[in-house]
Structure formats: C-alpha cells, structure tokens
Tab-separated table of C-alpha atoms in Angstrom:
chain	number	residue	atom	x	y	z
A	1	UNK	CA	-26.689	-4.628	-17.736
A	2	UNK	CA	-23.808	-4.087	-15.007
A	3	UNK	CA	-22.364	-0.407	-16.573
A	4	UNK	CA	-18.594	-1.870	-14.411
A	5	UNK	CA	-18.961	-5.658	-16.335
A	6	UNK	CA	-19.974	-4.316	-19.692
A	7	UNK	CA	-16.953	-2.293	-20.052
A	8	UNK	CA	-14.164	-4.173	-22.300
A	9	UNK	CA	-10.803	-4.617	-20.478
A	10	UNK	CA	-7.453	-3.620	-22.614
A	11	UNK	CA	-4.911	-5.756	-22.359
A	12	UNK	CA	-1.478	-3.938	-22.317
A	13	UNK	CA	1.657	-5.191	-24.454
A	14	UNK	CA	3.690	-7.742	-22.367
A	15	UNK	CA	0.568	-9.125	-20.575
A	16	UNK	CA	-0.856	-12.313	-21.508
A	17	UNK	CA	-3.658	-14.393	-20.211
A	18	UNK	CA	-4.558	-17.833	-20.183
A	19	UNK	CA	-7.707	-19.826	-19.209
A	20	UNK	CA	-8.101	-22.888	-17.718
A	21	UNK	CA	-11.276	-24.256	-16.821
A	22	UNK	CA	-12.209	-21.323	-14.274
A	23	UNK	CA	-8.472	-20.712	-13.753
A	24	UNK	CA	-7.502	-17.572	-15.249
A	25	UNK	CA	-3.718	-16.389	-15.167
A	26	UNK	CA	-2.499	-13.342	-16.023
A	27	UNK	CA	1.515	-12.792	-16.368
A	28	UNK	CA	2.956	-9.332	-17.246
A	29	UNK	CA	6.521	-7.991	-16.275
A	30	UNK	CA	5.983	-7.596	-12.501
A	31	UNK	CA	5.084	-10.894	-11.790
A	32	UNK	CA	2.043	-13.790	-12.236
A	33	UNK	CA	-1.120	-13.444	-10.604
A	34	UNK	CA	-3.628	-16.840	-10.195
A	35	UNK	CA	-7.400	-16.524	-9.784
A	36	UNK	CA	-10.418	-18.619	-9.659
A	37	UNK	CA	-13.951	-17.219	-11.189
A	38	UNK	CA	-16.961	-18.630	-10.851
A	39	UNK	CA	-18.043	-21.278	-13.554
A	40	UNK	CA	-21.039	-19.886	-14.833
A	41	UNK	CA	-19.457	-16.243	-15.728
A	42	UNK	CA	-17.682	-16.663	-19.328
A	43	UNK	CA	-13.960	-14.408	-19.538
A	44	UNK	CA	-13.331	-13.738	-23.607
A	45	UNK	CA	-9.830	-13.415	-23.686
A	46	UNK	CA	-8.687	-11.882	-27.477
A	47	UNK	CA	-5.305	-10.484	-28.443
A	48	UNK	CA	-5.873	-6.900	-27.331
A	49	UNK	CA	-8.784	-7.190	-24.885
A	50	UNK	CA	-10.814	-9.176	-22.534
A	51	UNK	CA	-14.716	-8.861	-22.152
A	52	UNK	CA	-16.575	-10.384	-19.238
A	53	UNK	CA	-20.248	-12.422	-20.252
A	54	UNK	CA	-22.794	-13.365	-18.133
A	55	UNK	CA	-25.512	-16.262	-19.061
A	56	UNK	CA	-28.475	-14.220	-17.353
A	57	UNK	CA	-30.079	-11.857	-15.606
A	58	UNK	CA	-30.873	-13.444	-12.604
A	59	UNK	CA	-29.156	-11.670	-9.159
A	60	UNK	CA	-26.510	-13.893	-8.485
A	61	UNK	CA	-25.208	-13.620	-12.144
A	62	UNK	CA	-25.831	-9.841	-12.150
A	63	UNK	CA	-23.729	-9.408	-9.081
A	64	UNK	CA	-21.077	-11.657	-10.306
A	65	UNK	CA	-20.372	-10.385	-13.418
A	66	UNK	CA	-19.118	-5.887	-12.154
A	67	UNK	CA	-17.096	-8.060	-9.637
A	68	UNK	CA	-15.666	-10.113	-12.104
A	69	UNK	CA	-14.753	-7.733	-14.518
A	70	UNK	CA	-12.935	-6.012	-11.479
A	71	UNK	CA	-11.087	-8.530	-10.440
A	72	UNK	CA	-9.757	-9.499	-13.729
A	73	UNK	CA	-8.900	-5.559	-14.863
A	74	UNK	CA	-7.372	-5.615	-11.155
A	75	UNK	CA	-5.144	-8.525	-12.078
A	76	UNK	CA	-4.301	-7.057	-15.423
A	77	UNK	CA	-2.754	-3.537	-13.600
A	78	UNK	CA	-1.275	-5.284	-10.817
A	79	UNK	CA	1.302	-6.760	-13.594
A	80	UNK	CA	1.693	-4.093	-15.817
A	81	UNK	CA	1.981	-1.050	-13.236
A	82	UNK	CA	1.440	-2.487	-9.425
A	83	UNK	CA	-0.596	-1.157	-6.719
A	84	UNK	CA	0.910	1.110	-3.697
A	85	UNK	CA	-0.719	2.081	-0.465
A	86	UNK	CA	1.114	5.156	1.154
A	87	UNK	CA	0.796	5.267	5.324
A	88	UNK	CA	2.230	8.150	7.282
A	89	UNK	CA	3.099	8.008	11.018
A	90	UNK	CA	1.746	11.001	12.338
A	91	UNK	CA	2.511	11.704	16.525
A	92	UNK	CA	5.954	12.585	18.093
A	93	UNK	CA	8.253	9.789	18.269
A	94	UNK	CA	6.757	8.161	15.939
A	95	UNK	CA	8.791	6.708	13.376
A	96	UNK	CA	9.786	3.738	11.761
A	97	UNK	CA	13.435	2.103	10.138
A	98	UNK	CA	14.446	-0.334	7.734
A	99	UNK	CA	15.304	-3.523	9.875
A	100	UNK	CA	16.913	-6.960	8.433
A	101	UNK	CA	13.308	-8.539	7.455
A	102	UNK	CA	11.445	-5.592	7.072
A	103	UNK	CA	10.596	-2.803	9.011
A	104	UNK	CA	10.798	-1.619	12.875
A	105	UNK	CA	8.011	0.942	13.882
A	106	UNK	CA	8.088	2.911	17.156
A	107	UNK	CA	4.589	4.071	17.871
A	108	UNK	CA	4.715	4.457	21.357
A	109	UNK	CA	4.494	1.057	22.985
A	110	UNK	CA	6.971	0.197	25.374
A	111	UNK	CA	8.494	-2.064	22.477
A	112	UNK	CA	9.458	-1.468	18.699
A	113	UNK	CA	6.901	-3.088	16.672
A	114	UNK	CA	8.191	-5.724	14.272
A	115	UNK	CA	6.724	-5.776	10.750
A	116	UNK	CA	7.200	-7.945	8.545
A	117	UNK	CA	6.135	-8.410	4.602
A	118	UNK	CA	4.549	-11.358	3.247
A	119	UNK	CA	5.778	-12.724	-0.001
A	120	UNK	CA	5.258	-10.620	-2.695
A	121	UNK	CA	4.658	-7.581	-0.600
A	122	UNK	CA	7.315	-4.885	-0.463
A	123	UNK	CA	7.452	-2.473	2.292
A	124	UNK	CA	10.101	1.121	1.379
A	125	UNK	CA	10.529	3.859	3.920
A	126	UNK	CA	10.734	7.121	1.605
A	127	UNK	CA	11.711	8.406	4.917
A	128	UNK	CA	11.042	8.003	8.662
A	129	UNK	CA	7.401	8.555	8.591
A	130	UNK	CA	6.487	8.087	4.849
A	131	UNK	CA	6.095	4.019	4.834
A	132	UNK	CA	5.253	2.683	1.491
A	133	UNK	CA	3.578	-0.562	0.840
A	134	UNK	CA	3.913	-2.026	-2.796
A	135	UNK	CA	3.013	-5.238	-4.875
A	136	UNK	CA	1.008	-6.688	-8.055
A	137	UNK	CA	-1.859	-8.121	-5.835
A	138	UNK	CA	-4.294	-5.085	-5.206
A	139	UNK	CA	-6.068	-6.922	-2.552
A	140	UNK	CA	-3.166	-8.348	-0.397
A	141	UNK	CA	-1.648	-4.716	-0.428
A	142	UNK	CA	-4.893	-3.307	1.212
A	143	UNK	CA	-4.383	-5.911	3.145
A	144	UNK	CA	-1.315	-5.486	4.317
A	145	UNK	CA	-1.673	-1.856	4.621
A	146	UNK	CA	-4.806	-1.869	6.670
A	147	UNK	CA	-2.814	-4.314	8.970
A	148	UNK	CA	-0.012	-2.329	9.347
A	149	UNK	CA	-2.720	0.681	9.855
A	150	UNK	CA	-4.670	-0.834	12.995
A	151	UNK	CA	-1.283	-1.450	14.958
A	152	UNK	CA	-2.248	2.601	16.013
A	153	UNK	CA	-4.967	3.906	14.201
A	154	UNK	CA	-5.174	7.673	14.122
A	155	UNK	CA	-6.887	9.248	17.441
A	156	UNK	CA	-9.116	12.271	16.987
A	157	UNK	CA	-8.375	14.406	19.701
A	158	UNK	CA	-4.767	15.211	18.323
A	159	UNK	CA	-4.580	12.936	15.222
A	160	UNK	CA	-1.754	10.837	16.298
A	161	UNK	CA	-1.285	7.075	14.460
A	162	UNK	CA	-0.916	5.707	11.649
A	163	UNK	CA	-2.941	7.079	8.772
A	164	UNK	CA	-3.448	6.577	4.629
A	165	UNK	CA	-1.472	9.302	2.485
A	166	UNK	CA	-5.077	10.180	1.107
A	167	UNK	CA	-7.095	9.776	4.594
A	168	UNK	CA	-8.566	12.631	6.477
A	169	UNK	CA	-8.980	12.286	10.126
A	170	UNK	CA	-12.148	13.890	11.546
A	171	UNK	CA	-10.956	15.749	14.887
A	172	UNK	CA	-12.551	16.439	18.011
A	173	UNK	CA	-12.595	19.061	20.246
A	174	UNK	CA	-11.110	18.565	23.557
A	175	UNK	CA	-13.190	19.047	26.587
A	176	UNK	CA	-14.120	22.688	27.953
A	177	UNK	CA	-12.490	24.004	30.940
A	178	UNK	CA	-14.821	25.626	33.472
C-alpha cells in the first residue's frame, strides 16, 4: 500500500470539491483549480475529507495512486493558503524593480530583462533583491520560478545569480597562483 496515497486528505472550511467524470474541481477562497485524474483511480470526496482508492496492485495503479493523492492535497492548499517560491539576486548590480506588467531584472546583460507573470501568477519585490513568486497552482509557481531562475543561475566560483531563498550553492575554489 502507497504510505503518501493511503493517507486521508482534510478538507479545510471554505473548500469544496466536485467530481465530474475524472474532472475534479476544487474551489476555496483564493481561487478554482481544474484537474484531470486518471479513470481507473477512484477520489472519495466526503464533507470533511477526501481519500484516494486504487482498484489494484498492479504497477501502473500503484504508481498512480501517491501521485494522485498529491496532486489532489496540492490542489486543496493551493486554495486555502497558496504556494510561494522566494528567489534572491545575489551579484553586484544585480537587482530587479516593479515595472508596468511585471518586473524588470538587471542581471548583468547589456539589457534589463523583462519578466512577465502568467495569469494567475503574482510576482512582489519585498525589496530589490528579494523577488517573490506567488499563486494557488503549486506546479505553475515552480514553474515560473525555475524560469525566472535559469535567466542567471548561480555560478560557483563567487555565487553570483539568481538563487532559491532555501538553496545552497556549492562553491569552488578559484585556481592556484604559482
């Protein structure tokens, strides 16, 4: 048994899903999220939780059904709470401001880089290197974030780019003079 897809999901006041077919939606005070699940996995939706059922044991429904169960708890957060993904521009110069459509980076190209948010994503500068990346979708803001991450990943010589609030960049020493 899948210890993740056994695990009942509580549903939080002021969430409510509905299932259609293989169409589950989940709507809470941030927003409404939309996913599809695979037909043979069964999603028992009561008032207070939601438990995940596979048919059996075979590898495709053992592997479906942790996944499942994350998805669906995923959905459930995302519109109760929301995810966030905190970047910080590390290097000197390096800095980034709130522009009409989103936000303008400088990371050292000979232009500012342009970024701007899909729907449902929402990009706040806490301040000029502290860029925060928010929304109900857990998966688009990893997304987003990771995007936003590879315009100039962190360098290990002096650790300069763009890095996760919770990464740690392995450094390198510099070569040996003579």
């Amino acid at each position: 048994m899948s210890r993740v897809g056994k695990k009942p999901i509580t549903v939080p006041a002021g969430v409510t899903l509905t299932l259609n077919g293989t169409e589950l939606t989940v709507k809470g005070p941030k927003g409404t999220l939309v996913r599809n699940f695979h037909p043979d996995i069964k999603i028992n939706i009561t008032e207070s939780e939601v438990i995940v059922e596979r048919p059996s044991d075979n590898k495709l429904h053992r592997s479906l059904h942790g996944t499942t169960r994350a998805l669906v708890s995923n959905m459930v957060v995302g519109v109760s709470e929301g995810f966030t993904r905190t970047l910080e521009l590390v290097g000197v110069g390096y800095r980034g401001a709130k522009s009409a459509n989103g936000v303008t980076l400088s990371l050292g190209f000979s232009h500012p880089v342009e970024v701007t948010p899909e729907q449902g994503i929402e990009l706040e500068l806490t301040n000029q290197t502290t860029l925060v990346v928010k929304g109900i979708d857990k998966e688009r803001v990893g997304q987003v974030a990771a995007e936003i991450r590879s315009l100039r990943k962190p360098e290990p010589y002096k650790g300069k780019g763009i890095r996760y609030s919770d990464e740690v960049v392995r450094r390198k020493e510099g070569k040996k003079g003579k």
